[in-house]
PDB file of C-alpha atoms in Angstrom:
ATOM      1  CA  ARG A 121     141.232 104.382  96.814  1.00 36.00           C
ATOM      2  CA  TYR A 122     143.882 104.339  99.495  1.00 40.00           C
ATOM      3  CA  THR A 123     146.716 101.899  98.911  1.00 39.00           C
ATOM      4  CA  PHE A 124     148.785 100.886 101.900  1.00 43.00           C
ATOM      5  CA  SER A 125     152.133  99.177 101.744  1.00 44.00           C
ATOM      6  CA  HIS A 126     154.710  99.421 104.483  1.00 44.00           C
ATOM      7  CA  HIS A 127     157.626  97.223 105.454  1.00 43.00           C
ATOM      8  CA  ALA A 128     158.535  97.068 109.132  1.00 40.00           C
ATOM      9  CA  THR A 129     162.237  97.698 109.594  1.00 40.00           C
ATOM     10  CA  ASN A 130     163.137  95.115 112.213  1.00 37.00           C
ATOM     11  CA  TYR A 131     166.599  93.571 111.968  1.00 41.00           C
ATOM     12  CA  ASP A 132     165.460  89.995 112.530  1.00 50.00           C
ATOM     13  CA  VAL A 133     163.941  88.656 109.297  1.00 51.00           C
ATOM     14  CA  ARG A 134     161.474  86.544 111.322  1.00 52.00           C
ATOM     15  CA  GLU A 135     159.957  89.742 112.695  1.00 61.00           C
ATOM     16  CA  ARG A 136     159.575  91.566 109.381  1.00 75.00           C
ATOM     17  CA  MET A 137     156.007  92.168 108.357  1.00 78.00           C
ATOM     18  CA  ILE A 138     154.430  93.436 105.185  1.00 85.00           C
ATOM     19  CA  ALA A 139     150.884  94.705 104.787  1.00 86.00           C
ATOM     20  CA  ILE A 140     148.874  93.280 101.920  1.00 88.00           C
ATOM     21  CA  LYS A 141     145.208  93.504 100.953  1.00 88.00           C
ATOM     22  CA  ALA A 142     143.089  91.359 103.285  1.00 87.00           C
ATOM     23  CA  THR A 143     141.268  88.368 101.834  1.00 85.00           C
ATOM     24  CA  LYS A 144     138.752  85.855 103.122  1.00 82.00           C
ATOM     25  CA  GLU A 145     141.485  83.229 102.843  1.00 85.00           C
ATOM     26  CA  HIS A 146     143.665  85.233 105.243  1.00 86.00           C
ATOM     27  CA  LEU A 147     140.776  85.395 107.703  1.00 82.00           C
ATOM     28  CA  VAL A 148     140.215  81.633 107.496  1.00 80.00           C
ATOM     29  CA  GLU A 149     143.960  80.983 107.965  1.00 82.00           C
ATOM     30  CA  LEU A 150     144.129  83.272 110.973  1.00 80.00           C
ATOM     31  CA  LEU A 151     140.987  81.908 112.598  1.00 76.00           C
ATOM     32  CA  HIS A 152     142.229  78.342 112.188  1.00 75.00           C
ATOM     33  CA  SER A 153     145.830  78.883 113.251  1.00 70.00           C
ATOM     34  CA  GLY A 154     147.250  76.615 115.945  1.00 57.00           C
ATOM     35  CA  ASP A 155     146.972  79.307 118.607  1.00 57.00           C
ATOM     36  CA  ALA A 156     143.518  80.737 119.066  1.00 50.00           C
ATOM     37  CA  PRO A 157     143.465  84.230 117.584  1.00 52.00           C
ATOM     38  CA  GLU A 158     142.129  87.078 119.652  1.00 54.00           C
ATOM     39  CA  LEU A 159     139.744  89.646 118.323  1.00 54.00           C
ATOM     40  CA  ALA A 160     141.774  92.604 119.507  1.00 49.00           C
ATOM     41  CA  LEU A 161     139.272  95.178 118.287  1.00 50.00           C
ATOM     42  CA  LYS A 162     135.698  94.064 117.730  1.00 55.00           C
ATOM     43  CA  MET A 163     134.324  93.429 114.285  1.00 58.00           C
ATOM     44  CA  GLY A 164     130.766  92.362 113.588  1.00 56.00           C
ATOM     45  CA  GLU A 165     130.015  89.008 111.964  1.00 60.00           C
ATOM     46  CA  GLU A 166     128.399  90.667 108.938  1.00 62.00           C
ATOM     47  CA  GLN A 167     131.477  92.840 108.507  1.00 61.00           C
ATOM     48  CA  ALA A 168     133.719  89.761 108.580  1.00 64.00           C
ATOM     49  CA  LYS A 169     131.745  88.234 105.704  1.00 67.00           C
ATOM     50  CA  ARG A 170     132.477  91.304 103.557  1.00 71.00           C
ATOM     51  CA  ILE A 171     136.169  91.699 104.430  1.00 73.00           C
ATOM     52  CA  GLU A 172     137.346  91.786 100.802  1.00 74.00           C
ATOM     53  CA  ASP A 173     134.959  94.649 100.070  1.00 76.00           C
ATOM     54  CA  PHE A 174     136.503  96.880 102.726  1.00 78.00           C
ATOM     55  CA  GLU A 175     138.419  99.815 101.347  1.00 81.00           C
ATOM     56  CA  TYR A 176     140.702  99.768 104.389  1.00 87.00           C
ATOM     57  CA  ALA A 177     141.608  96.174 105.288  1.00 87.00           C
ATOM     58  CA  PHE A 178     145.046  94.627 105.329  1.00 89.00           C
ATOM     59  CA  SER A 179     146.819  91.518 106.543  1.00 89.00           C
ATOM     60  CA  GLY A 180     150.173  91.525 108.330  1.00 88.00           C
ATOM     61  CA  VAL A 181     152.186  88.747 106.703  1.00 88.00           C
ATOM     62  CA  ASP A 182     155.732  87.609 107.482  1.00 84.00           C
ATOM     63  CA  VAL A 183     158.441  86.843 104.921  1.00 82.00           C
ATOM     64  CA  TYR A 184     157.284  83.211 104.806  1.00 85.00           C
ATOM     65  CA  GLY A 185     153.702  84.169 103.908  1.00 87.00           C
ATOM     66  CA  LYS A 186     152.146  83.382 107.298  1.00 86.00           C
ATOM     67  CA  VAL A 187     149.288  85.690 108.280  1.00 87.00           C
ATOM     68  CA  TRP A 188     149.832  86.965 111.846  1.00 85.00           C
ATOM     69  CA  ALA A 189     147.256  89.744 111.991  1.00 86.00           C
ATOM     70  CA  MET A 190     144.494  91.485 110.095  1.00 87.00           C
ATOM     71  CA  ALA A 191     143.325  95.020 110.699  1.00 89.00           C
ATOM     72  CA  GLY A 192     141.477  97.864 109.096  1.00 89.00           C
ATOM     73  CA  LEU A 193     138.641 100.315 109.224  1.00 90.00           C
ATOM     74  CA  VAL A 194     134.992  99.941 108.370  1.00 86.00           C
ATOM     75  CA  LYS A 195     132.060 102.320 108.458  1.00 85.00           C
ATOM     76  CA  ASP A 196     129.634 101.277 111.186  1.00 80.00           C
ATOM     77  CA  GLU A 197     125.841 101.569 111.180  1.00 78.00           C
ATOM     78  CA  SER A 198     126.078 105.242 112.208  1.00 84.00           C
ATOM     79  CA  ASP A 199     128.498 106.000 109.314  1.00 85.00           C
ATOM     80  CA  GLU A 200     131.516 106.423 111.626  1.00 88.00           C
ATOM     81  CA  TRP A 201     134.928 104.852 111.073  1.00 92.00           C
ATOM     82  CA  GLU A 202     135.555 101.888 113.339  1.00 90.00           C
ATOM     83  CA  ALA A 203     138.893 100.099 113.713  1.00 91.00           C
ATOM     84  CA  TRP A 204     139.070  96.321 113.940  1.00 86.00           C
ATOM     85  CA  ALA A 205     141.897  93.850 114.352  1.00 86.00           C
ATOM     86  CA  ILE A 206     142.364  90.110 114.675  1.00 83.00           C
ATOM     87  CA  MET A 207     145.713  88.609 115.560  1.00 80.00           C
ATOM     88  CA  ASP A 208     147.457  85.372 116.342  1.00 77.00           C
ATOM     89  CA  MET A 209     148.226  85.629 120.047  1.00 73.00           C
ATOM     90  CA  SER A 210     151.428  83.595 119.640  1.00 75.00           C
ATOM     91  CA  ASN A 211     152.949  86.433 117.597  1.00 74.00           C
ATOM     92  CA  GLY A 212     155.536  87.296 120.280  1.00 74.00           C
ATOM     93  CA  SER A 213     158.203  89.612 118.901  1.00 76.00           C
ATOM     94  CA  ARG A 214     156.175  90.029 115.688  1.00 80.00           C
ATOM     95  CA  MET A 215     153.937  92.373 117.669  1.00 83.00           C
ATOM     96  CA  ILE A 216     156.500  95.120 117.038  1.00 83.00           C
ATOM     97  CA  GLY A 217     156.091  94.757 113.273  1.00 83.00           C
ATOM     98  CA  ILE A 218     152.313  94.476 113.543  1.00 85.00           C
ATOM     99  CA  THR A 219     152.144  97.630 115.654  1.00 88.00           C
ATOM    100  CA  ARG A 220     154.380  99.507 113.207  1.00 86.00           C
ATOM    101  CA  LEU A 221     152.150  98.534 110.298  1.00 85.00           C
ATOM    102  CA  VAL A 222     148.974  99.623 112.090  1.00 90.00           C
ATOM    103  CA  ARG A 223     150.517 102.885 113.325  1.00 91.00           C
ATOM    104  CA  ALA A 224     151.734 103.764 109.829  1.00 88.00           C
ATOM    105  CA  PHE A 225     148.268 103.118 108.452  1.00 89.00           C
ATOM    106  CA  LEU A 226     146.542 105.186 111.168  1.00 92.00           C
ATOM    107  CA  ASP A 227     149.060 108.031 110.796  1.00 91.00           C
ATOM    108  CA  GLY A 228     148.324 108.199 107.065  1.00 90.00           C
ATOM    109  CA  PHE A 229     144.541 108.012 107.403  1.00 91.00           C
ATOM    110  CA  SER A 230     142.811 111.362 106.935  1.00 90.00           C
ATOM    111  CA  GLY A 231     139.158 110.318 106.774  1.00 89.00           C
ATOM    112  CA  GLY A 232     138.208 111.572 110.251  1.00 91.00           C
ATOM    113  CA  ASP A 233     138.116 110.308 113.806  1.00 94.00           C
ATOM    114  CA  ILE A 234     138.256 106.554 114.378  1.00 95.00           C
ATOM    115  CA  LYS A 235     136.571 104.586 117.123  1.00 92.00           C
ATOM    116  CA  ALA A 236     137.601 101.191 118.460  1.00 92.00           C
ATOM    117  CA  ILE A 237     135.877  98.787 120.807  1.00 89.00           C
ATOM    118  CA  VAL A 238     137.801  96.548 123.202  1.00 88.00           C
ATOM    119  CA  ASN A 239     136.392  93.925 125.562  1.00 84.00           C
ATOM    120  CA  LYS A 240     136.736  95.321 129.092  1.00 85.00           C
ATOM    121  CA  ASP A 241     138.570  92.190 130.286  1.00 85.00           C
ATOM    122  CA  PHE A 242     141.126  92.112 127.450  1.00 84.00           C
ATOM    123  CA  VAL A 243     144.074  93.787 129.220  1.00 86.00           C
ATOM    124  CA  LEU A 244     146.517  93.466 126.317  1.00 85.00           C
ATOM    125  CA  GLY A 245     143.919  94.935 123.955  1.00 87.00           C
ATOM    126  CA  HIS A 246     143.606  98.034 126.162  1.00 91.00           C
ATOM    127  CA  LYS A 247     147.390  98.443 126.311  1.00 91.00           C
ATOM    128  CA  TRP A 248     147.759  98.043 122.562  1.00 91.00           C
ATOM    129  CA  ILE A 249     144.962 100.439 121.608  1.00 94.00           C
ATOM    130  CA  SER A 250     146.422 103.052 123.969  1.00 94.00           C
ATOM    131  CA  MET A 251     149.873 102.582 122.383  1.00 93.00           C
ATOM    132  CA  LEU A 252     148.244 103.336 119.033  1.00 95.00           C
ATOM    133  CA  GLY A 253     147.077 106.723 120.367  1.00 94.00           C
ATOM    134  CA  PHE A 254     143.417 105.980 121.056  1.00 95.00           C
ATOM    135  CA  LYS A 255     141.798 107.584 124.114  1.00 94.00           C
ATOM    136  CA  GLU A 256     139.103 105.942 126.196  1.00 92.00           C
ATOM    137  CA  LYS A 257     135.828 107.736 125.492  1.00 86.00           C
ATOM    138  CA  ALA A 258     134.706 107.604 129.119  1.00 70.00           C
ATOM    139  CA  PRO A 259     135.799 105.326 131.965  1.00 53.00           C
ATOM    140  CA  ASP A 260     132.429 103.569 132.043  1.00 46.00           C
ATOM    141  CA  SER A 261     131.511 103.919 128.383  1.00 45.00           C
ATOM    142  CA  ALA A 262     130.109 100.695 126.916  1.00 48.00           C
ATOM    143  CA  HIS A 263     129.470 100.259 123.233  1.00 46.00           C
ATOM    144  CA  ASP A 264     125.900  99.693 122.124  1.00 49.00           C
ATOM    145  CA  ARG A 265     126.407  96.295 120.521  1.00 49.00           C
ATOM    146  CA  GLY A 266     124.354  94.510 123.161  1.00 44.00           C
ATOM    147  CA  SER A 267     127.214  94.062 125.599  1.00 58.00           C
ATOM    148  CA  GLN A 268     128.210  95.918 128.737  1.00 66.00           C
ATOM    149  CA  SER A 269     131.638  94.287 128.486  1.00 77.00           C
ATOM    150  CA  ASP A 270     132.964  96.642 125.787  1.00 85.00           C
ATOM    151  CA  VAL A 271     134.958  99.842 126.185  1.00 89.00           C
ATOM    152  CA  LEU A 272     134.876 102.544 123.514  1.00 91.00           C
ATOM    153  CA  TYR A 273     138.073 104.303 122.409  1.00 93.00           C
ATOM    154  CA  ILE A 274     138.506 107.209 119.983  1.00 94.00           C
ATOM    155  CA  LEU A 275     141.501 108.266 117.896  1.00 95.00           C
ATOM    156  CA  TYR A 276     140.994 111.954 117.283  1.00 93.00           C
ATOM    157  CA  LYS A 277     142.412 112.732 113.866  1.00 87.00           C
ATOM    158  CA  ASP A 278     141.555 116.432 113.906  1.00 72.00           C
ATOM    159  CA  LYS A 279     143.337 116.997 117.260  1.00 59.00           C
ATOM    160  CA  LYS A 280     140.177 118.067 119.107  1.00 52.00           C
ATOM    161  CA  GLY A 281     140.469 115.286 121.678  1.00 49.00           C
TER     162      GLY A 281
END
């Protein structure tokens, strides 16, 4: 099993993040935080119920133990790796630490290409996924999860893209 632990190296202690194994309790905390969390990268409801079973799922936690984000990879119904992320949208400067954690994880992942699905109207989601190195599959590509409002991105791990 892959173990992931990475400390962001920000100078401000309030911005430091550590990645720990995701739990259902983290998901509940994040979903019920004061500021409505945003599903940055789509995750199915059934997948959310099994979050602790995921081999690749971590929570971004600050030095005070507050969960600011959760992210990971899951195999979808077609046996392809799919990225997902949920984050507290009031994270502000913590976004730097969150992004560092996710990038470090993606850089170390060697299990193949990764896809991600972002709602077409979620501008910040598109910016963030692009910063992580994902490429839009096609300008009008919608994911087949019953919605024409999704855009498919791919992170090519074997450098073919």
